[in-house]
mmCIF file of N, CA and C in Angstrom:
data_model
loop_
_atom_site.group_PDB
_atom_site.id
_atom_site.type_symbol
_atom_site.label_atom_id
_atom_site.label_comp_id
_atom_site.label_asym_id
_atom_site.label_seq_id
_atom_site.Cartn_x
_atom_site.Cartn_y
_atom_site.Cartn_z
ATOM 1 N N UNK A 1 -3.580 -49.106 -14.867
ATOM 2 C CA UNK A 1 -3.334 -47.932 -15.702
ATOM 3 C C UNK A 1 -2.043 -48.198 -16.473
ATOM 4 N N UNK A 2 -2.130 -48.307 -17.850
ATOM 5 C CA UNK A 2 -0.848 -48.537 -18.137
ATOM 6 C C UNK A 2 -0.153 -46.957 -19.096
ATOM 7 N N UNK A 3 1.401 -46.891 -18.871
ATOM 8 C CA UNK A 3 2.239 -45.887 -19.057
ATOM 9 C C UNK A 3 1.379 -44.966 -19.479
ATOM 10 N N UNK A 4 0.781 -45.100 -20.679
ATOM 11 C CA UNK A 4 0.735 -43.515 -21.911
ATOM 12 C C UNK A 4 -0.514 -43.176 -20.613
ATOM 13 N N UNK A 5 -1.666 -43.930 -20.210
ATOM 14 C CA UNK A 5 -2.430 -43.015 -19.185
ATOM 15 C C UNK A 5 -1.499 -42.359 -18.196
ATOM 16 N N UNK A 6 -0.763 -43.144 -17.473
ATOM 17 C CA UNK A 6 -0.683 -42.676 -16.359
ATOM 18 C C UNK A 6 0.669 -41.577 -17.107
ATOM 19 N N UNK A 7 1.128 -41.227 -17.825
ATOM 20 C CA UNK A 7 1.696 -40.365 -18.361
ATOM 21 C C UNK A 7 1.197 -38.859 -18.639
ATOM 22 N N UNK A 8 -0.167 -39.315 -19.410
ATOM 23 C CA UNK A 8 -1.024 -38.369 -19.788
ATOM 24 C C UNK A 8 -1.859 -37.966 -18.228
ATOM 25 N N UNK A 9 -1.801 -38.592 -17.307
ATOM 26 C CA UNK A 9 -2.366 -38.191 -15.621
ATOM 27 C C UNK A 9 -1.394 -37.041 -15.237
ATOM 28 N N UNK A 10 -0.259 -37.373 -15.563
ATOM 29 C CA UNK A 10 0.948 -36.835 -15.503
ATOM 30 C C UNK A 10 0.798 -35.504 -15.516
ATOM 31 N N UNK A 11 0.791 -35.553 -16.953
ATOM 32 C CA UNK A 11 0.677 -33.849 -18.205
ATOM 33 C C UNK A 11 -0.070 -33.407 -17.416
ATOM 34 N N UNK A 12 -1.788 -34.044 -16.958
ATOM 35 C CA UNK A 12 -2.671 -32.926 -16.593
ATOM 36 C C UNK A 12 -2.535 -32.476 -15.401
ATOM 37 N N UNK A 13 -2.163 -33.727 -14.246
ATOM 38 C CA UNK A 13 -1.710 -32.717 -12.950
ATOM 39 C C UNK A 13 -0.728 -31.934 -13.133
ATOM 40 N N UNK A 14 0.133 -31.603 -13.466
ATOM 41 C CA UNK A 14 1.426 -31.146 -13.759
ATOM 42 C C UNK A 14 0.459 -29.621 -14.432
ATOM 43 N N UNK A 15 -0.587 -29.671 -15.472
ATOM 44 C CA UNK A 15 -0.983 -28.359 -15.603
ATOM 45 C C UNK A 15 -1.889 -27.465 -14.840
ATOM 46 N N UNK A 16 -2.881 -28.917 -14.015
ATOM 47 C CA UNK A 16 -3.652 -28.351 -13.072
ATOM 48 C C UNK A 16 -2.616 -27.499 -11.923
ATOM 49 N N UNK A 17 -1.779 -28.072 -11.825
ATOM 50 C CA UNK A 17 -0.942 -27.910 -10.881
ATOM 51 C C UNK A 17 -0.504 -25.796 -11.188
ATOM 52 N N UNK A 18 -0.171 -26.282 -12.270
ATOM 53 C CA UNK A 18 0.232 -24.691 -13.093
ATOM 54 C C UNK A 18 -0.447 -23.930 -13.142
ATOM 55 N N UNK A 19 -1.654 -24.059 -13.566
ATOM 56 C CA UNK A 19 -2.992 -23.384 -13.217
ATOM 57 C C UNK A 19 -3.529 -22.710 -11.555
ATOM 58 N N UNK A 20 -3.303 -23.766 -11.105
ATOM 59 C CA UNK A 20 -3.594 -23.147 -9.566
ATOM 60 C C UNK A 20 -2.555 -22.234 -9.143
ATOM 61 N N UNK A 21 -1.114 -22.092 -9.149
ATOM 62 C CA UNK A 21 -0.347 -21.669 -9.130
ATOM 63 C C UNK A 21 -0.648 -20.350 -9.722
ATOM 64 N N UNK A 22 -1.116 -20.277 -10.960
ATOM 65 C CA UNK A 22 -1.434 -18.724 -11.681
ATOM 66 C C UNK A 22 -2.603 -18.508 -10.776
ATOM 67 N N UNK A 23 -3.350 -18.880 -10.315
ATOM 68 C CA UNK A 23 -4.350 -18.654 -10.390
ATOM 69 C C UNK A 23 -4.091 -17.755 -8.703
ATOM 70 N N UNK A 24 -3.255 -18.503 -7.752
ATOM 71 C CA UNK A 24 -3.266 -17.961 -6.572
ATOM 72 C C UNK A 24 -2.500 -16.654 -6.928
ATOM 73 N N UNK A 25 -1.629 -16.749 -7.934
ATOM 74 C CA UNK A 25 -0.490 -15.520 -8.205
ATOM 75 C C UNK A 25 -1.520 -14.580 -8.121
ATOM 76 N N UNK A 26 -2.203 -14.685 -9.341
ATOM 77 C CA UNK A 26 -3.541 -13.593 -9.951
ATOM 78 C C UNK A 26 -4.755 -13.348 -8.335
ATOM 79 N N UNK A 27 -4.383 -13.966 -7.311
ATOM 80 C CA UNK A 27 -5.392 -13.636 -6.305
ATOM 81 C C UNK A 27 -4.559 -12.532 -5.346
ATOM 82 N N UNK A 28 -3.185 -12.778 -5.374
ATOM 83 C CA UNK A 28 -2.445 -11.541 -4.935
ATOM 84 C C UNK A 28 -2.271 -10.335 -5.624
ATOM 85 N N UNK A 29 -2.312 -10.575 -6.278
ATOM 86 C CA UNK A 29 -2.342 -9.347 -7.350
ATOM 87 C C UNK A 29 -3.761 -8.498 -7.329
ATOM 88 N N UNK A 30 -4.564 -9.508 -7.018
ATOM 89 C CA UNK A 30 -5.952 -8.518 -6.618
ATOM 90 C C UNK A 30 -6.386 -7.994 -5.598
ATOM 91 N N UNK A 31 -5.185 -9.030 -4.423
ATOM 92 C CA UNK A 31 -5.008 -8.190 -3.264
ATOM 93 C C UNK A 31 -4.619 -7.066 -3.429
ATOM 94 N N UNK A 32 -3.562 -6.637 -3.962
ATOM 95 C CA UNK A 32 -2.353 -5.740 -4.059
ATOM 96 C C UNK A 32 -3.277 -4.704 -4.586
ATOM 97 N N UNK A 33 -4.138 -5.105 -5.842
ATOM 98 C CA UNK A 33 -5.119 -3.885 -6.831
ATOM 99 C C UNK A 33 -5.873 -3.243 -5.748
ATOM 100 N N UNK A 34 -6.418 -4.302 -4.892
ATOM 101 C CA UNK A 34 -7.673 -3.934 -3.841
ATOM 102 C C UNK A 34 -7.057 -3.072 -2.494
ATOM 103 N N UNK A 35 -5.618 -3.342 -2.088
ATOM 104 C CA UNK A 35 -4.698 -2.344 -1.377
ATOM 105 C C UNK A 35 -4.378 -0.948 -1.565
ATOM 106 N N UNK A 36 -4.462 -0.730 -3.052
ATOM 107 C CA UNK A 36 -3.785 0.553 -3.822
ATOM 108 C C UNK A 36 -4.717 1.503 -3.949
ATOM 109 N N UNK A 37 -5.945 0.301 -4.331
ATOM 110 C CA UNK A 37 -7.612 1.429 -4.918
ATOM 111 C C UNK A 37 -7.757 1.730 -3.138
ATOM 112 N N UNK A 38 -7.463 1.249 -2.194
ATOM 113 C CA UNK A 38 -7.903 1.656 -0.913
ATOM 114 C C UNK A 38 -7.228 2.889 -0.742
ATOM 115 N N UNK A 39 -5.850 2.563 -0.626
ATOM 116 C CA UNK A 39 -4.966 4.211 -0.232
ATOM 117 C C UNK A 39 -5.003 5.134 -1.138
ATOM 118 N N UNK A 40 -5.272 4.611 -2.382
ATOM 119 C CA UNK A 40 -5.769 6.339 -3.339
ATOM 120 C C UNK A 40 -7.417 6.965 -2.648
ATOM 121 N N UNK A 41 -8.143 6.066 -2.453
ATOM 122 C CA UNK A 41 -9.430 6.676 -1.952
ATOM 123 C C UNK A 41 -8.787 7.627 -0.703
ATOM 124 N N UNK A 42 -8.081 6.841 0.283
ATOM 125 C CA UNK A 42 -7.691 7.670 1.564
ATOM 126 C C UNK A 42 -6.537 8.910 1.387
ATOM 127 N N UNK A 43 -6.038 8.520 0.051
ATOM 128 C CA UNK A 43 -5.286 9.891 -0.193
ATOM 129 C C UNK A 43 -6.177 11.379 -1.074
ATOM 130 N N UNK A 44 -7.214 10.492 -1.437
ATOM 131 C CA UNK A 44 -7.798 11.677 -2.494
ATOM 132 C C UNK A 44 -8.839 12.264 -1.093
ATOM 133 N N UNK A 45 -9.512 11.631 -0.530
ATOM 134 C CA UNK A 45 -9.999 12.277 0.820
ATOM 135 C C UNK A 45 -9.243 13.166 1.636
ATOM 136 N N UNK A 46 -7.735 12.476 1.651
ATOM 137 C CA UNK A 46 -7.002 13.499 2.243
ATOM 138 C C UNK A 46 -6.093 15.259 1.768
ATOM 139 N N UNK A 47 -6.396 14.637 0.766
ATOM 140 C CA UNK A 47 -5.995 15.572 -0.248
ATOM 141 C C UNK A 47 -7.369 16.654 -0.260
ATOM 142 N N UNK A 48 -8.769 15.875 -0.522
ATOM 143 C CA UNK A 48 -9.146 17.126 -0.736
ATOM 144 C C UNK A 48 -9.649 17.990 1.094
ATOM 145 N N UNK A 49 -9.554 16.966 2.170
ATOM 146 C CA UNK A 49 -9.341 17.923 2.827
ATOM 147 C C UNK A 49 -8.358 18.908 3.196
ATOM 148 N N UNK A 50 -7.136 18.892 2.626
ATOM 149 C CA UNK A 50 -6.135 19.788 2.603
ATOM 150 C C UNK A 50 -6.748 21.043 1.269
ATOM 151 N N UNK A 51 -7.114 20.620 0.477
ATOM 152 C CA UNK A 51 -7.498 21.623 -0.460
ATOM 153 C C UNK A 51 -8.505 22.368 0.533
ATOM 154 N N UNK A 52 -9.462 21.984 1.356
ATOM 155 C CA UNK A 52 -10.554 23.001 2.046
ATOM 156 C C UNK A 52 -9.872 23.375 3.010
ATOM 157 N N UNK A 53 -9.182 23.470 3.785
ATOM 158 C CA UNK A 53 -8.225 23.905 4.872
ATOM 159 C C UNK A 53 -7.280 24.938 4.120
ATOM 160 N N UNK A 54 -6.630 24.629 3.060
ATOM 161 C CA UNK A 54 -5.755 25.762 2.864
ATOM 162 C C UNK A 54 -7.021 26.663 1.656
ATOM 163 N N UNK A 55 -8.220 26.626 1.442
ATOM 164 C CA UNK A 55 -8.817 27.831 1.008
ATOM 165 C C UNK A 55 -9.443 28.334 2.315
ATOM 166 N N UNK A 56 -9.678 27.691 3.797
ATOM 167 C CA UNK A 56 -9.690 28.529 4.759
ATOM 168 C C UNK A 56 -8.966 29.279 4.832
ATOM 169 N N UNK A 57 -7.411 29.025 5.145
ATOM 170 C CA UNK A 57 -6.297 29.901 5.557
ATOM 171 C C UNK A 57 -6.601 30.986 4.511
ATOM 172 N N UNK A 58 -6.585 31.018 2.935
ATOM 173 C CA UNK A 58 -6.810 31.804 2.144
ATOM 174 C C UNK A 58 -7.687 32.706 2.852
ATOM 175 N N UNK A 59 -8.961 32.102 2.797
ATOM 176 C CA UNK A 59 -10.273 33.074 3.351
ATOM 177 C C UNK A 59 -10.131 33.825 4.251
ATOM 178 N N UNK A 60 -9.095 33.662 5.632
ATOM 179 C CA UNK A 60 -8.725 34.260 6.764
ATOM 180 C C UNK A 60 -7.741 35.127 6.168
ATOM 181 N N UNK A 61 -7.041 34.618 5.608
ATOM 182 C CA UNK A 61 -5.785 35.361 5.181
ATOM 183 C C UNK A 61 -6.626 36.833 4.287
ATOM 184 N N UNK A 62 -7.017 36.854 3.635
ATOM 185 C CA UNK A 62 -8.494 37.825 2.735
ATOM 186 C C UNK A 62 -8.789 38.988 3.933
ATOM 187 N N UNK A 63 -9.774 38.133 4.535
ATOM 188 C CA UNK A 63 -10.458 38.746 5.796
ATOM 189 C C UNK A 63 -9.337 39.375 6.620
ATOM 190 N N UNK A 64 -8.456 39.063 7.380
ATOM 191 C CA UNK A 64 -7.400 39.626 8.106
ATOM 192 C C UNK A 64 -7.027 41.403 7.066
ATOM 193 N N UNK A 65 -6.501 41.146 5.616
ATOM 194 C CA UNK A 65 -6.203 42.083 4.957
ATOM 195 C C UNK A 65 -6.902 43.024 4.963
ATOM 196 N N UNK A 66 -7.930 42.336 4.279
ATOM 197 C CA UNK A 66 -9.291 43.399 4.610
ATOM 198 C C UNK A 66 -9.790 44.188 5.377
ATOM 199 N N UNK A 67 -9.372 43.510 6.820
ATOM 200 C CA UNK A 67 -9.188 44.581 8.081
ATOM 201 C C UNK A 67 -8.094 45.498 8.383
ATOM 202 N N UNK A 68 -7.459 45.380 7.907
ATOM 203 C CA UNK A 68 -6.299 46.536 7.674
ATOM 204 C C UNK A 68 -5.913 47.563 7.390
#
């Protein structure tokens, strides 16, 4: 192999190299996306069971008055 190849072997591992590097970056990052979309699902579940719990209390709270 003489210089300018093994030069130009060079360049391309050197970008493959760069490439994989983005490429694992960009696989954490989809961890991280795939982490976030999880705890908004478990917060919007939790959320809306707090929304049906406090229109119970409402509903009791109603009913209680009502008996009064």
């Amino acid at each position: 192999m003489n210089q300018t190849t093994y030069l130009r072997y060079q360049g391309q591992e050197s970008k493959l190299e760069g490439l994989q590097s983005a490429l694992n970056d960009l696989r954490g990052k989809q961890n991280e996306i795939d982490t976030l979309k999880a705890k908004l699902a478990a917060t919007e579940t939790e959320n809306e069971r707090l929304k049906l719990q406090l229109q119970r209390y409402e509903l009791e709270e109603n009913y209680q008055r009502g008996k009064m």
